[in-house]
Structures are given as structure tokens and as C-alpha cells.
PDB file of C-alpha atoms and ligand atoms in Angstrom:
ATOM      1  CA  UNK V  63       0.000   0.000   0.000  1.00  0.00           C
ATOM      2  CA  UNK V  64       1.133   3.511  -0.982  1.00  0.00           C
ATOM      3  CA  UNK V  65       1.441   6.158   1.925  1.00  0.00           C
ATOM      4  CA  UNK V  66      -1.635   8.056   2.324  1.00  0.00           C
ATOM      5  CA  UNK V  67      -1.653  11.446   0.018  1.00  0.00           C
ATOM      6  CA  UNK V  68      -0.581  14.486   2.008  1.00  0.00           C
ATOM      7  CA  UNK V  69      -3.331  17.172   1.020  1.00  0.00           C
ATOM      8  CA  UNK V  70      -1.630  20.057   2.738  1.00  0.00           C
ATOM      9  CA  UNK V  71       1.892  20.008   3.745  1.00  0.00           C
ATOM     10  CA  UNK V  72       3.496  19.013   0.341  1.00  0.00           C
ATOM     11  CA  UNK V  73       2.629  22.215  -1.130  1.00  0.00           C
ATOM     12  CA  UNK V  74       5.323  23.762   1.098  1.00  0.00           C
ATOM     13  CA  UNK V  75       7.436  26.821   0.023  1.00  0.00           C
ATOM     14  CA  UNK V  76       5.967  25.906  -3.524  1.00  0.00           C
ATOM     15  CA  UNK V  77       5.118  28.966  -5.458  1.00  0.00           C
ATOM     16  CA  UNK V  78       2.012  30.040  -7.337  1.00  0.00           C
ATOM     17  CA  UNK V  79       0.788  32.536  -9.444  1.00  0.00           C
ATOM     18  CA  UNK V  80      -2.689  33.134  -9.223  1.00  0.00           C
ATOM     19  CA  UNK V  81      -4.204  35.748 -11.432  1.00  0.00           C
ATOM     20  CA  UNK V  82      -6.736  38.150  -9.920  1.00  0.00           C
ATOM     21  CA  UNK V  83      -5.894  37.297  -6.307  1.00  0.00           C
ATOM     22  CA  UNK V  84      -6.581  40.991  -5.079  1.00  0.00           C
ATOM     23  CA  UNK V  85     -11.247  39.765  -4.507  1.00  0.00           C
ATOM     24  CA  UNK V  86     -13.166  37.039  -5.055  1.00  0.00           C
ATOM     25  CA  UNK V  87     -11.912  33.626  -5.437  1.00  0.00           C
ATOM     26  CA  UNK V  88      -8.502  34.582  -6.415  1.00  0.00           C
ATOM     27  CA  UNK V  89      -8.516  36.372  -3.114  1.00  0.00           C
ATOM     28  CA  UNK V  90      -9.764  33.383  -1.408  1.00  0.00           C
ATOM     29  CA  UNK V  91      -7.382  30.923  -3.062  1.00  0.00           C
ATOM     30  CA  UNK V  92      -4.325  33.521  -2.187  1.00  0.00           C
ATOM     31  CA  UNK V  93      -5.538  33.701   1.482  1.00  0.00           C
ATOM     32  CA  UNK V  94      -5.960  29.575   1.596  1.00  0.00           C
ATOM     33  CA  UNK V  95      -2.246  29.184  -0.471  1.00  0.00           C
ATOM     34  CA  UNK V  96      -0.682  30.958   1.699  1.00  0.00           C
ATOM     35  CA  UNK V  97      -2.064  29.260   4.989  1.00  0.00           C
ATOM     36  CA  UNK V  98      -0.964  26.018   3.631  1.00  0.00           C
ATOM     37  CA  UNK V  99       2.331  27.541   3.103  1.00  0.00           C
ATOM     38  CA  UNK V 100       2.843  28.230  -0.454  1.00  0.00           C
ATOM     39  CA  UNK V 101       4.875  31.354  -1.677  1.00  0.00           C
ATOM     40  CA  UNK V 102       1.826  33.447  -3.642  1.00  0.00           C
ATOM     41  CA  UNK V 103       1.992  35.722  -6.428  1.00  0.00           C
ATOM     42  CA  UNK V 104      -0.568  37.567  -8.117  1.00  0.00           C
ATOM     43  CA  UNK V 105      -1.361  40.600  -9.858  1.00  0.00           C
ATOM     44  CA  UNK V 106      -4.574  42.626 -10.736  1.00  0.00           C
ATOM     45  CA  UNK V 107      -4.881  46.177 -12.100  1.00  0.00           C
ATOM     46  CA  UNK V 108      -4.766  47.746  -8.942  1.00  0.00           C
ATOM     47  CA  UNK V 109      -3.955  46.951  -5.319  1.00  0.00           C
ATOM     48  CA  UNK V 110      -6.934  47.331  -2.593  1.00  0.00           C
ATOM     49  CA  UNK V 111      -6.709  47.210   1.315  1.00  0.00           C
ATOM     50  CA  UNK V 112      -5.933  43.401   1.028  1.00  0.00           C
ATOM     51  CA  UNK V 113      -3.036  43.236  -1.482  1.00  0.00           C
ATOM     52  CA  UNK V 114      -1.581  46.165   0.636  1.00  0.00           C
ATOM     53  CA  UNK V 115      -1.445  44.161   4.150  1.00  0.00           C
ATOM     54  CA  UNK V 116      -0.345  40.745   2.680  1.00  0.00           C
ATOM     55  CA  UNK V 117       2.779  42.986   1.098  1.00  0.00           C
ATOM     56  CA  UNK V 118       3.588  44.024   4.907  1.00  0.00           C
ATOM     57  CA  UNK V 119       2.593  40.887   6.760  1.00  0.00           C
ATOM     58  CA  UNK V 120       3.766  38.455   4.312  1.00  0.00           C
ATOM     59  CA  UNK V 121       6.628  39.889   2.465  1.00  0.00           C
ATOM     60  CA  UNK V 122       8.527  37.188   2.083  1.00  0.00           C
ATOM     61  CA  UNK V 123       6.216  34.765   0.989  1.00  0.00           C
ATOM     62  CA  UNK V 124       3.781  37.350  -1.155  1.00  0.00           C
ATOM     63  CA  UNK V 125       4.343  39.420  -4.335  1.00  0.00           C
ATOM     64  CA  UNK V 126       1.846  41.280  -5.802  1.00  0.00           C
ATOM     65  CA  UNK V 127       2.306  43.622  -9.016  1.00  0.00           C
ATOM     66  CA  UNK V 128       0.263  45.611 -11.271  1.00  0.00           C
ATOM     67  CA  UNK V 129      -0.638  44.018 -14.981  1.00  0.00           C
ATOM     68  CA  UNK V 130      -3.254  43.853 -17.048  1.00  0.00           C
ATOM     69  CA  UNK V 131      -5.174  40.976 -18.885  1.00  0.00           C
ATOM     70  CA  UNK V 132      -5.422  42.768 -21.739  1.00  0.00           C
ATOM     71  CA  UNK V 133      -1.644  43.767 -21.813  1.00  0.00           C
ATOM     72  CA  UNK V 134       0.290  40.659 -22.947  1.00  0.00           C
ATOM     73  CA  UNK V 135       3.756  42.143 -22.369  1.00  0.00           C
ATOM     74  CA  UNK V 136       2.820  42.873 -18.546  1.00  0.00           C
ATOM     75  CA  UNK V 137       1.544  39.338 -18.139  1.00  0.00           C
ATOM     76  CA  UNK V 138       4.970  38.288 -19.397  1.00  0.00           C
ATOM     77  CA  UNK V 139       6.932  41.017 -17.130  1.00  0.00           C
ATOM     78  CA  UNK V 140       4.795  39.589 -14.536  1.00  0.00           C
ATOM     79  CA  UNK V 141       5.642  35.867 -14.961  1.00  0.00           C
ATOM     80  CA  UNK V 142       9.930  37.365 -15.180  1.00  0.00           C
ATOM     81  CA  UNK V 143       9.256  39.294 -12.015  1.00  0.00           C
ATOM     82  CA  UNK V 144       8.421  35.715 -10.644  1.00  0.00           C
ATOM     83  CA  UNK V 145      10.538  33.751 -11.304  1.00  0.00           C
ATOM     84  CA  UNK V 146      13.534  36.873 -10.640  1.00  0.00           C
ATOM     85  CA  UNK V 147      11.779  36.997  -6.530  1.00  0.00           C
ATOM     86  CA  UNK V 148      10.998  32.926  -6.177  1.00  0.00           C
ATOM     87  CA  UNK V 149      12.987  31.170  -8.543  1.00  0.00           C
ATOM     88  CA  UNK V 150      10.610  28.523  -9.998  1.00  0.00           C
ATOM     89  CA  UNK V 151       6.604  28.513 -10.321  1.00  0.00           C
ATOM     90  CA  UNK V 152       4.665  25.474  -9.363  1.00  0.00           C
ATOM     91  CA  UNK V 153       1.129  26.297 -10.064  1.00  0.00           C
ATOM     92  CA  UNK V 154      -0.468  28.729 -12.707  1.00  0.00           C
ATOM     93  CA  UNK V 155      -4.397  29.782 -11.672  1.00  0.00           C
ATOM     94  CA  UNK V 156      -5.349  31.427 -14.342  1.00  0.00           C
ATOM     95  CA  UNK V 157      -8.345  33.127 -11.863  1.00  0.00           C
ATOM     96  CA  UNK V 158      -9.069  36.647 -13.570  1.00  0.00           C
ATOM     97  CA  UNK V 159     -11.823  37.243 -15.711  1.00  0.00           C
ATOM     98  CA  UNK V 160     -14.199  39.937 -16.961  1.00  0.00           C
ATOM     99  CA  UNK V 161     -17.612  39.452 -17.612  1.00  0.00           C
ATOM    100  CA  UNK V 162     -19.701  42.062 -19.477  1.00  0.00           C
ATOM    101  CA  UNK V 163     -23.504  41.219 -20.024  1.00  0.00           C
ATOM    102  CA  UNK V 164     -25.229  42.652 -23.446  1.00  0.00           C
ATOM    103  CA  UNK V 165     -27.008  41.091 -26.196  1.00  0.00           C
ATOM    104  CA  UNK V 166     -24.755  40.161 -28.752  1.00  0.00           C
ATOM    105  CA  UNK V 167     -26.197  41.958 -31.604  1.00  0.00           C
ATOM    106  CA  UNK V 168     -25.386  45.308 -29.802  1.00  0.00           C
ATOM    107  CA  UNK V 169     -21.832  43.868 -28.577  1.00  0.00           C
ATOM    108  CA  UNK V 170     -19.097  46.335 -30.057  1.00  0.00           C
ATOM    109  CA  UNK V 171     -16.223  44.184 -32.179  1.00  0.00           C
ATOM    110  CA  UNK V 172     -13.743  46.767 -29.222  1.00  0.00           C
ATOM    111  CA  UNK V 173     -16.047  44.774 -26.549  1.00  0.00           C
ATOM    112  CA  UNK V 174     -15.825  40.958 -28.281  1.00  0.00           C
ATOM    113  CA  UNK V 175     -12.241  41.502 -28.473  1.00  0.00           C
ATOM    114  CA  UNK V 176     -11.505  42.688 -24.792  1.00  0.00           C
ATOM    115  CA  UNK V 177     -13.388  40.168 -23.905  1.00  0.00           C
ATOM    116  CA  UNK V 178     -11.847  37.388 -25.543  1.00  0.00           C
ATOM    117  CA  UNK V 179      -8.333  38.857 -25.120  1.00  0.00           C
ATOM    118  CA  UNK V 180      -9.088  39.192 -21.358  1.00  0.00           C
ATOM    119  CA  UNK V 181     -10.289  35.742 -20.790  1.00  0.00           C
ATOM    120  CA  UNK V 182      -8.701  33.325 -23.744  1.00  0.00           C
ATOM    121  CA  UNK V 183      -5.726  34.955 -24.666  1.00  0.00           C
ATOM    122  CA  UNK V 184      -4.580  36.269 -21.640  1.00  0.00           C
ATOM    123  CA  UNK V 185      -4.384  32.637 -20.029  1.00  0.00           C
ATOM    124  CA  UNK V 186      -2.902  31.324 -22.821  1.00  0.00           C
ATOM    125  CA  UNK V 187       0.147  33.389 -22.544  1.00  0.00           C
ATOM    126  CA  UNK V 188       0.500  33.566 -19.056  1.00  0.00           C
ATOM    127  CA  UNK V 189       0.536  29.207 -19.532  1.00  0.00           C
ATOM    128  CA  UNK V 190       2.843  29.714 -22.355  1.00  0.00           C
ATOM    129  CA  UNK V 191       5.508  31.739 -20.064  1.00  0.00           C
ATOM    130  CA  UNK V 192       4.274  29.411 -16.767  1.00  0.00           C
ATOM    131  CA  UNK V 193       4.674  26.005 -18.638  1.00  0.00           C
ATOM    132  CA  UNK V 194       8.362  26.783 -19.896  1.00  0.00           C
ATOM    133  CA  UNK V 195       9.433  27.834 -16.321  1.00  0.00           C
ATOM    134  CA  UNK V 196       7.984  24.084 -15.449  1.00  0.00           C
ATOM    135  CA  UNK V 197       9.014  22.385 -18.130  1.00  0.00           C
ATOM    136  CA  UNK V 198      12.508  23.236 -16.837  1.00  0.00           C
ATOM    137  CA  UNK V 199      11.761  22.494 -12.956  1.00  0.00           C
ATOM    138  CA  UNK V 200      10.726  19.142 -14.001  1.00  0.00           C
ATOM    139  CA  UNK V 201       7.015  19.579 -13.135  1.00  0.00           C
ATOM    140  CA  UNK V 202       3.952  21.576 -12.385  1.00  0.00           C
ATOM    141  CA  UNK V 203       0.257  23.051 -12.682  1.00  0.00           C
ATOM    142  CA  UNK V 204      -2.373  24.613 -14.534  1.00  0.00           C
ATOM    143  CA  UNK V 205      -5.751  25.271 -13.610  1.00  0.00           C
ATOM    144  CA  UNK V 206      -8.129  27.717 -15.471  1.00  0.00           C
ATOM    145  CA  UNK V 207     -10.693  28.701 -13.893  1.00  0.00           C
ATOM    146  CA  UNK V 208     -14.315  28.389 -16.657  1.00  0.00           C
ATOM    147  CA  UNK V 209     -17.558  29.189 -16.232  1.00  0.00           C
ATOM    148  CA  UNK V 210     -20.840  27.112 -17.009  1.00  0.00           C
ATOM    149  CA  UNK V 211     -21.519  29.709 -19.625  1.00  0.00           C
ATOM    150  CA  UNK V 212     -19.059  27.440 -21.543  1.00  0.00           C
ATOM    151  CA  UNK V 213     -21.145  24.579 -21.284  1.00  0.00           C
ATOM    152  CA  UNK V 214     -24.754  25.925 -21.169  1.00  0.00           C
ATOM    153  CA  UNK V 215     -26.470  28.493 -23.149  1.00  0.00           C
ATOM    154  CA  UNK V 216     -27.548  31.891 -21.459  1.00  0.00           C
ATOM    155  CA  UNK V 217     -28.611  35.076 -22.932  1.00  0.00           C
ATOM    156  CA  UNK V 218     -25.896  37.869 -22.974  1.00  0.00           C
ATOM    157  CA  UNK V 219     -22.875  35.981 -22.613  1.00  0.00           C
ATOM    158  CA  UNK V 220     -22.187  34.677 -25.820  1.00  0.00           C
ATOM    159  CA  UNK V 221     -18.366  36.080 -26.349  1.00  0.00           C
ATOM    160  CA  UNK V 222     -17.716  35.298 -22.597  1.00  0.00           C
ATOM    161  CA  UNK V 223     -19.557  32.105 -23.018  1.00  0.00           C
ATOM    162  CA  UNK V 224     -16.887  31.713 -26.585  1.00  0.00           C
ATOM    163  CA  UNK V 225     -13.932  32.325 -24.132  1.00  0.00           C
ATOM    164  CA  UNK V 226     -14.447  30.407 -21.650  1.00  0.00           C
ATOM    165  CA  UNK V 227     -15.249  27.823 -23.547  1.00  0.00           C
ATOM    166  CA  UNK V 228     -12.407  28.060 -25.498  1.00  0.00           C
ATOM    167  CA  UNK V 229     -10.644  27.977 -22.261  1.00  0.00           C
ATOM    168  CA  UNK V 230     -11.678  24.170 -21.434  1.00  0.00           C
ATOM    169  CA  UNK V 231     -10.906  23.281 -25.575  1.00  0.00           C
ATOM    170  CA  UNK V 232      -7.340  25.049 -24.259  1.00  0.00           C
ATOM    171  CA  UNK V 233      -6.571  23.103 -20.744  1.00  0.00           C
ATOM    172  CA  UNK V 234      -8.178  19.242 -22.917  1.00  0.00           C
ATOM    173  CA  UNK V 235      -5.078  19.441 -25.075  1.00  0.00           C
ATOM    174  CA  UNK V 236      -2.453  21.183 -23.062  1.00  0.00           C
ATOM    175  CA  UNK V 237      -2.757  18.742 -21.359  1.00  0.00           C
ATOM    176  CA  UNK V 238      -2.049  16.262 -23.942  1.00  0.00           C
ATOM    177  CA  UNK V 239       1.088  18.303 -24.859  1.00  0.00           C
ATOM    178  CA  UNK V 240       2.596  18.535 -21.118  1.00  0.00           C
ATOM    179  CA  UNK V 241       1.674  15.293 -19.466  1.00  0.00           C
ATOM    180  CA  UNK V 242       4.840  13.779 -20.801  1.00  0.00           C
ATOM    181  CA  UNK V 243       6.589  16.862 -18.694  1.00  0.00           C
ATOM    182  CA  UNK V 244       4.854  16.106 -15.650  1.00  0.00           C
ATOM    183  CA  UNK V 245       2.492  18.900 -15.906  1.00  0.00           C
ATOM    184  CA  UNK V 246      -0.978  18.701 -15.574  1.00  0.00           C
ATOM    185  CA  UNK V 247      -3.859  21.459 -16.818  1.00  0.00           C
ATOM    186  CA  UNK V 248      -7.392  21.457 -15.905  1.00  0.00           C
ATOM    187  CA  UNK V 249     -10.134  22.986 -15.961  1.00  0.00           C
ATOM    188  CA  UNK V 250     -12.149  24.343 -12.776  1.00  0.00           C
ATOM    189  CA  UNK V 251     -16.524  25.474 -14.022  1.00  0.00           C
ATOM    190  CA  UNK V 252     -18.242  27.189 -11.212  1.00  0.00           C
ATOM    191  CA  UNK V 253     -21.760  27.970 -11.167  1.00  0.00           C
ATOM    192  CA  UNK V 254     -22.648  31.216  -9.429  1.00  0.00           C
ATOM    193  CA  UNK V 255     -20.730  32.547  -6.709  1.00  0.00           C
ATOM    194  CA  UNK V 256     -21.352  35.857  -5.106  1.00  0.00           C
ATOM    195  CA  UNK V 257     -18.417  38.375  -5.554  1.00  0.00           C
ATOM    196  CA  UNK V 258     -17.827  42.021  -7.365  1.00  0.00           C
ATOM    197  CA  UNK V 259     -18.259  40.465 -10.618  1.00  0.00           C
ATOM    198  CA  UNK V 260     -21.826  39.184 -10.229  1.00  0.00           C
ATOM    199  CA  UNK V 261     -22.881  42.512  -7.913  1.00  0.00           C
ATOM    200  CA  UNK V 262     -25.250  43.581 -10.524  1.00  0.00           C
ATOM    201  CA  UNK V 263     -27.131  40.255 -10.520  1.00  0.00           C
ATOM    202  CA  UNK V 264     -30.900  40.868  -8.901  1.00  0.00           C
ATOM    203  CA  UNK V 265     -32.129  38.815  -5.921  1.00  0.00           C
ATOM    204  CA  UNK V 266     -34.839  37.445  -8.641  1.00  0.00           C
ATOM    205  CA  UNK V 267     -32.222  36.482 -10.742  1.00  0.00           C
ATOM    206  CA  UNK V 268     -30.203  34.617  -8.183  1.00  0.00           C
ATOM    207  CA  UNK V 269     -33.651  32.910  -6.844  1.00  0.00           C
ATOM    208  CA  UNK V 270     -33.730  32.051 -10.266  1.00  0.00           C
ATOM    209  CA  UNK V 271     -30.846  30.057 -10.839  1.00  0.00           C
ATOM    210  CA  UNK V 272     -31.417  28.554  -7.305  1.00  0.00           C
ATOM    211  CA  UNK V 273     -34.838  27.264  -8.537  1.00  0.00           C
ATOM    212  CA  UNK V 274     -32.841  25.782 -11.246  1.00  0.00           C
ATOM    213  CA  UNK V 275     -30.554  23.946  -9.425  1.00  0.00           C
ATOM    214  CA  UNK V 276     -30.828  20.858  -7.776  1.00  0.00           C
ATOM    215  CA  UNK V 277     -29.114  21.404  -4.342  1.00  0.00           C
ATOM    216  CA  UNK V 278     -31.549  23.950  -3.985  1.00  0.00           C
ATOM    217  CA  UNK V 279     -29.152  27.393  -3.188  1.00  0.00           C
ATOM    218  CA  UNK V 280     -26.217  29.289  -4.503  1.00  0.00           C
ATOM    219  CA  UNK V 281     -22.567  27.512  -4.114  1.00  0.00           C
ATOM    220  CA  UNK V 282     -20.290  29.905  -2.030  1.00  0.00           C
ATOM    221  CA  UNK V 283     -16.849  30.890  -3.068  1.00  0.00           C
ATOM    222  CA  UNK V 284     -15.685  28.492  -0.176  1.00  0.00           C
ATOM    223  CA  UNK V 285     -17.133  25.468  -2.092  1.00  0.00           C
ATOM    224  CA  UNK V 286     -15.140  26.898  -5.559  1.00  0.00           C
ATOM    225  CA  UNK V 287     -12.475  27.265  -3.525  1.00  0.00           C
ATOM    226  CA  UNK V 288     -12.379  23.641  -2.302  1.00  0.00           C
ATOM    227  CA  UNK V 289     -12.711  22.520  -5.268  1.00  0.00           C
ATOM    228  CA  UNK V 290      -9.886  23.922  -6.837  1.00  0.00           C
ATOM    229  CA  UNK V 291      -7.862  22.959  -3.721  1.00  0.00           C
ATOM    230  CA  UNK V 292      -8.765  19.726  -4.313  1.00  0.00           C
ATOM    231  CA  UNK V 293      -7.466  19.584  -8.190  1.00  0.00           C
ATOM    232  CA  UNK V 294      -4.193  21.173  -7.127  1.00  0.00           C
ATOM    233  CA  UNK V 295      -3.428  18.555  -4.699  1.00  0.00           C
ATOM    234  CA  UNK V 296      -1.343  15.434  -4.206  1.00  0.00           C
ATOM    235  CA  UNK V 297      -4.970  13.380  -3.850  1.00  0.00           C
ATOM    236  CA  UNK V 298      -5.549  14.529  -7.837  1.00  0.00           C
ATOM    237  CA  UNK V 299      -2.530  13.429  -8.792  1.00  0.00           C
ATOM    238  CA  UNK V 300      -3.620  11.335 -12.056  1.00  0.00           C
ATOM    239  CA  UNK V 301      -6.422  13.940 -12.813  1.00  0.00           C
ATOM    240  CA  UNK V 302      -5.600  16.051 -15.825  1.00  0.00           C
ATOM    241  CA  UNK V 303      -7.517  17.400 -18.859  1.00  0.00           C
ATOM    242  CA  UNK V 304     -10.536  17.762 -17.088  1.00  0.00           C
ATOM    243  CA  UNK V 305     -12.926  19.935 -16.715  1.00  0.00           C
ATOM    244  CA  UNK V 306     -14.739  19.490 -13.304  1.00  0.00           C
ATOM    245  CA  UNK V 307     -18.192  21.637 -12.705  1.00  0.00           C
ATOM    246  CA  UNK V 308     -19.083  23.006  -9.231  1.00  0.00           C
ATOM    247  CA  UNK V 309     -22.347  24.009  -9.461  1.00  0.00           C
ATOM    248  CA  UNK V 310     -24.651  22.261  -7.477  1.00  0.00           C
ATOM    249  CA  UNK V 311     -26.032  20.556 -10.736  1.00  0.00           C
ATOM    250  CA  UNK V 312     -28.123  23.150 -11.807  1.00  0.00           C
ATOM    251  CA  UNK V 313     -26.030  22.196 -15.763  1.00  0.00           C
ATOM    252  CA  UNK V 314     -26.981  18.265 -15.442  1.00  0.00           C
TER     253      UNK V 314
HETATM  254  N1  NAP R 240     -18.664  34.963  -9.716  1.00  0.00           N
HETATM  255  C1  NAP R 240     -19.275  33.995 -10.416  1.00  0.00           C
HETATM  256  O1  NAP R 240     -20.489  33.719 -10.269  1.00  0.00           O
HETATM  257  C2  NAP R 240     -18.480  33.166 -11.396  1.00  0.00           C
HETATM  258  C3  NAP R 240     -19.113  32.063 -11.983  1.00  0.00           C
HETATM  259  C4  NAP R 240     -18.403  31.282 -12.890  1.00  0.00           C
HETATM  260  C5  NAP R 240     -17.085  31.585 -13.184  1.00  0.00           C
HETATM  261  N2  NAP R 240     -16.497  32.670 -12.599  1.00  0.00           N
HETATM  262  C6  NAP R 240     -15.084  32.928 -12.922  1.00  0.00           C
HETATM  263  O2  NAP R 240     -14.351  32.895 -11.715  1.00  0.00           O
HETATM  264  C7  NAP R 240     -13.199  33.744 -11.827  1.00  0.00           C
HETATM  265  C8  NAP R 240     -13.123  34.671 -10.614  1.00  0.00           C
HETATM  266  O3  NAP R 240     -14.308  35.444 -10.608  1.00  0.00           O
HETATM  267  P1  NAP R 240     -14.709  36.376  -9.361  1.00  0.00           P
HETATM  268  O4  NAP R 240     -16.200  36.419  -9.373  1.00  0.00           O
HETATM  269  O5  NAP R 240     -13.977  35.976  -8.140  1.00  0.00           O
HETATM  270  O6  NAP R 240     -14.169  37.801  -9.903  1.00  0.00           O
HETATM  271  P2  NAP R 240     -13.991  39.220  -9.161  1.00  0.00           P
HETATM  272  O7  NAP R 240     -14.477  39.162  -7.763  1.00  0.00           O
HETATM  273  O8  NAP R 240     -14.567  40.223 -10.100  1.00  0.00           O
HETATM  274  O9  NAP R 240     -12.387  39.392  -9.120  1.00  0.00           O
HETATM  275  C9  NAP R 240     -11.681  39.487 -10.310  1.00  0.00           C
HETATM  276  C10 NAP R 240     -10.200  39.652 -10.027  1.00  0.00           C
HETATM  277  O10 NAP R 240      -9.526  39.791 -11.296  1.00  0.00           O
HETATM  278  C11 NAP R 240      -8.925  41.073 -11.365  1.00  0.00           C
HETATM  279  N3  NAP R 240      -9.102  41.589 -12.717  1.00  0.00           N
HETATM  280  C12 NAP R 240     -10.277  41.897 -13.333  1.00  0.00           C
HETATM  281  N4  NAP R 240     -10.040  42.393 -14.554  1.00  0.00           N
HETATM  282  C13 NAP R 240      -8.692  42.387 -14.709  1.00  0.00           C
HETATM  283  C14 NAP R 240      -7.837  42.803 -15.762  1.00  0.00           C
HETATM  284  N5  NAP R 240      -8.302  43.328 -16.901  1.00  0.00           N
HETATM  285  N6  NAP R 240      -6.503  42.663 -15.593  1.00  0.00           N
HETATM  286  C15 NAP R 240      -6.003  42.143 -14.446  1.00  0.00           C
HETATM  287  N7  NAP R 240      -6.764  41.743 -13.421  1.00  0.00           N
HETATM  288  C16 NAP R 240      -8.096  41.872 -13.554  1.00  0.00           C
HETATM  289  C17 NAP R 240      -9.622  41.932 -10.319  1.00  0.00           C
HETATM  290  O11 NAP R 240      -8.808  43.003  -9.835  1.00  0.00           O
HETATM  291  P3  NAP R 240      -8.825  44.471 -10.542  1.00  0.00           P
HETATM  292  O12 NAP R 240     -10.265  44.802 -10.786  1.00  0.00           O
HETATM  293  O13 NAP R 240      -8.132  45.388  -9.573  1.00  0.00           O
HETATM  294  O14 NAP R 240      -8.050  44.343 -11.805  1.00  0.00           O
HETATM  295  C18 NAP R 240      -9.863  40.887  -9.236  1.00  0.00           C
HETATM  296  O15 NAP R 240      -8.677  40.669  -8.500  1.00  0.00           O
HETATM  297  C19 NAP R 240     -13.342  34.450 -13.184  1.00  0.00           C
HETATM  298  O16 NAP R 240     -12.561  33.806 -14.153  1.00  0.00           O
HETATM  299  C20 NAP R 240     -14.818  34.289 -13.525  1.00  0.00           C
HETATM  300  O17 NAP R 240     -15.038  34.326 -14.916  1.00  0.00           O
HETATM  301  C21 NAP R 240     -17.150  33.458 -11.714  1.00  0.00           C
END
């Protein structure tokens, strides 16, 4: 009998980048990382109240700079700054995304392309810099971070619903391509989670999509969060090129 997995402690001094880690569940996951004593990186376009006291109380073990998902060449002065401060990274969440809601026959071709830029090509060159920095190490992570607009149908999202989707198409054969360099890339779909970016969703809407679902309520960010602690663990060792949905069914 193997030893049994260690869910926690092997992640030690380890370093990940998560994207967006200043709210939300990039905020969560930064906050968790770091308690389970993993060196943290992130960025996000600007730095709130949180950022600022991680970069006194946990400056050696937390960086946090200023880029832009639509900026490729600060996503790649991001991923240098990285590896200049740590030395290696173990784990790319590719967290940050940006939702804008509008029908698409009024959707600007400036708004379809921030959009896709922001959520598809962003975390495909922030993998593209991550995955040569593992390939290297001998090893390490991916884990984008969908939606179930990727694999459902709802009004006003089709180009975020494209992106995301694209997104899981992405992580399927990366991780094809980086298996053989110990490397593994999935994909993590939440249903909806309160946080800034769903703010402007209406207590009918969200009753809504809880009538819809079969657990009966909204998931939390806590329950994404697991979940994606989960995937980046020793315990999901042979799991790659997945997509797993947290979402309390409301998609089966
Ligand atoms: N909330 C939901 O119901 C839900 C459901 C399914 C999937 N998701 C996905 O889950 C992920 C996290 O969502 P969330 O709800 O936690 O988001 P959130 O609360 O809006 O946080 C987004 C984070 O990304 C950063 N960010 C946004 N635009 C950026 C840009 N252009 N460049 C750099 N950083 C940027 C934000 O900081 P700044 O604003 O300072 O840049 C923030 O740190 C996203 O990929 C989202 O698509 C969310």
C-alpha cells in the first residue's frame, strides 16, 4: 500500500501565481495558499486594502504587481518578475476574468475583443511563459478557472460564453502536450458565486438560478475554492484534462 496522500503540507514553500488574487476567489485561493504555506503571487490592475497588508505581513512569501489581462507584455513582465523573486513557479491559476452582459447583436467588435483577449488569450500566454518555467523544474500546474456559460447556453454571454469555452478546448489538449513533462492542466466550471463580478445580478435572478438547481441554493466561493484545492493537490494526482463543474447541478 502507498502512503496516504498528504493534502496540505506538500505544497510547502511551492510557489504560485494566481491571477486576480486581489477579490473574489482569487482572493480566497491567495488567502488559503498561503495558509498552507505556499509562496503566492498575483497581480490585478490595482492593489486594494488586502493586497496592501499581505505585502507588509507576508513579504517574504507574497508578491503582488500591477498588470493587465489585456496587456500581454505585462503578463509576461509579470511571470519574469516571478521567477527573478521565487525562482521557480509550481502552479499557474489562471483566476481573472471579466464578464460584461449585453445582447450580442449590440456587442461592439472593441467589446468581443476585450473580452476574448481578457479571458482566452490572456491565459494562454500567461501558460505559455508558466509552462516553460515548469518544463525546466521538471514539473507543475495549470488550472483555469471556466464558467458554465461554456457549457450551457444563457442570454448575454455569448463572447464570454466563446472564451471560456475556449478555455476548457485550451486546458483538454495542453494537457495532452505537457503530461509527458509532468504537468498537468485542468479545468475548474463554477456555477454562481457571489463576488464584485456578479454585484449587478438581482435577488430574482439569483432565486432564479437557485430554482434551477438541484441542491436547492447558490454555491459559495468556499465550495469553488475547495474545489480547486482539491485539483491542485497530491490526492488529484492522475487527474488532468478535465474539466470538473461546481455548481450544485443546476447544468446536469
Ligand atoms: N462569480 C461567479 O459567479 C463566477 C461564476 C463562474 C465563473 N467565474 C469565474 O471565476 C473567476 C473569478 O471570478 P470572481 O467572481 O472571483 O471575480 P472578481 O471578484 O470580479 O475578481 C476578479 C479579479 O480579477 C482582477 N481583474 C479583473 N479584470 C482584470 C484585468 N483586466 N486585468 C487584471 N486583473 C483583472 C480583479 O482586480 P482588478 O479589478 O483590480 O483588476 C480581481 O482581482 C473568473 O474567471 C470568472 O469568470 C465566476
Amino acid at each position: 500500500m502507498s502512503a496516504v496522500p498528504d493534502y496540505g503540507t506538500g505544497h510547502r514553500d511551492r510557489v504560485a501565481l494566481i491571477s486576480g488574487g486581489s477579490k473574489g476567489l482569487g482572493r480566497l485561493l491567495v488567502e488559503r495558499l498561503l495558509m498552507d504555506g505556499w509562496r503566492v503571487a498575483t497581480f490585478s490592475r490595482s492593489a486594494n486594502a488586502f493586497v496592501k497588508e499581505l505585502q507588509v505581513t507576508a513579504e517574504d512569501r507574497f508578491l503582488w504587481e500591477a498588470a493587465d489581462l489585456t496587456d500581454p507584455d505585462s503578463l509576461r513582465a509579470t511571470v519574469r518578475t516571478v521567477l527573478r523573486r521565487f525562482g521557480r513557479i509550481d502552479l499557474l491559476i489562471n483566476n481573472a476574468g471579466v464578464l460584461h452582459q449585453e445582447l450580442f447583436l449590440t456587442t461592439s467588435a472593441k467589446q468581443t475583443s476585450t473580452l476574448i483577449t481578457a479571458n482566452l488569450l490572456a491565459p494562454i500566454t500567461l501558460a505559455h511563459a508558466c509552462a516553460r518555467a515548469m518544463t525546466k523544474q521538471g514539473g507543475g500546474q495549470i488550472l483555469n478557472v471556466s464558467s458554465i456559460n461554456a457549457i450551457r447556453g444563457y442570454r448575454g454571454v455569448a463572447v464570454y460564453s466563446a472564451a471560456k469555452a475556449g478555455l476548457d478546448g485550451f486546458s483538454r489538449s495542453l494537457a495532452r502536450e505537457l503530461g509527458a513533462f509532468d504537468i498537468r492542466v485542468n479545468s475548474i466550471v463554477p456555477g454562481f458565486f457571489d463576488s464584485d463580478m456578479t454585484a449587478d445580478v438581482t435577488e430574482r435572478n439569483k432565486e432564479r438560478i437557485q430554482g434551477r438547481t438541484p441542491l436547492g441554493r447558490l454555491g459559495t466561493v468556499y465550495e469553488i475554492a475547495d474545489a480547486v484545492l482539491y485539483l491542485i493537490s497530491p490526492g488529484a494526482s492522475f487527474i488532468t484534462g478535465q474539466t470538473i463543474v461546481v455548481d450544485g447541478g443546476i447544468t446536469c
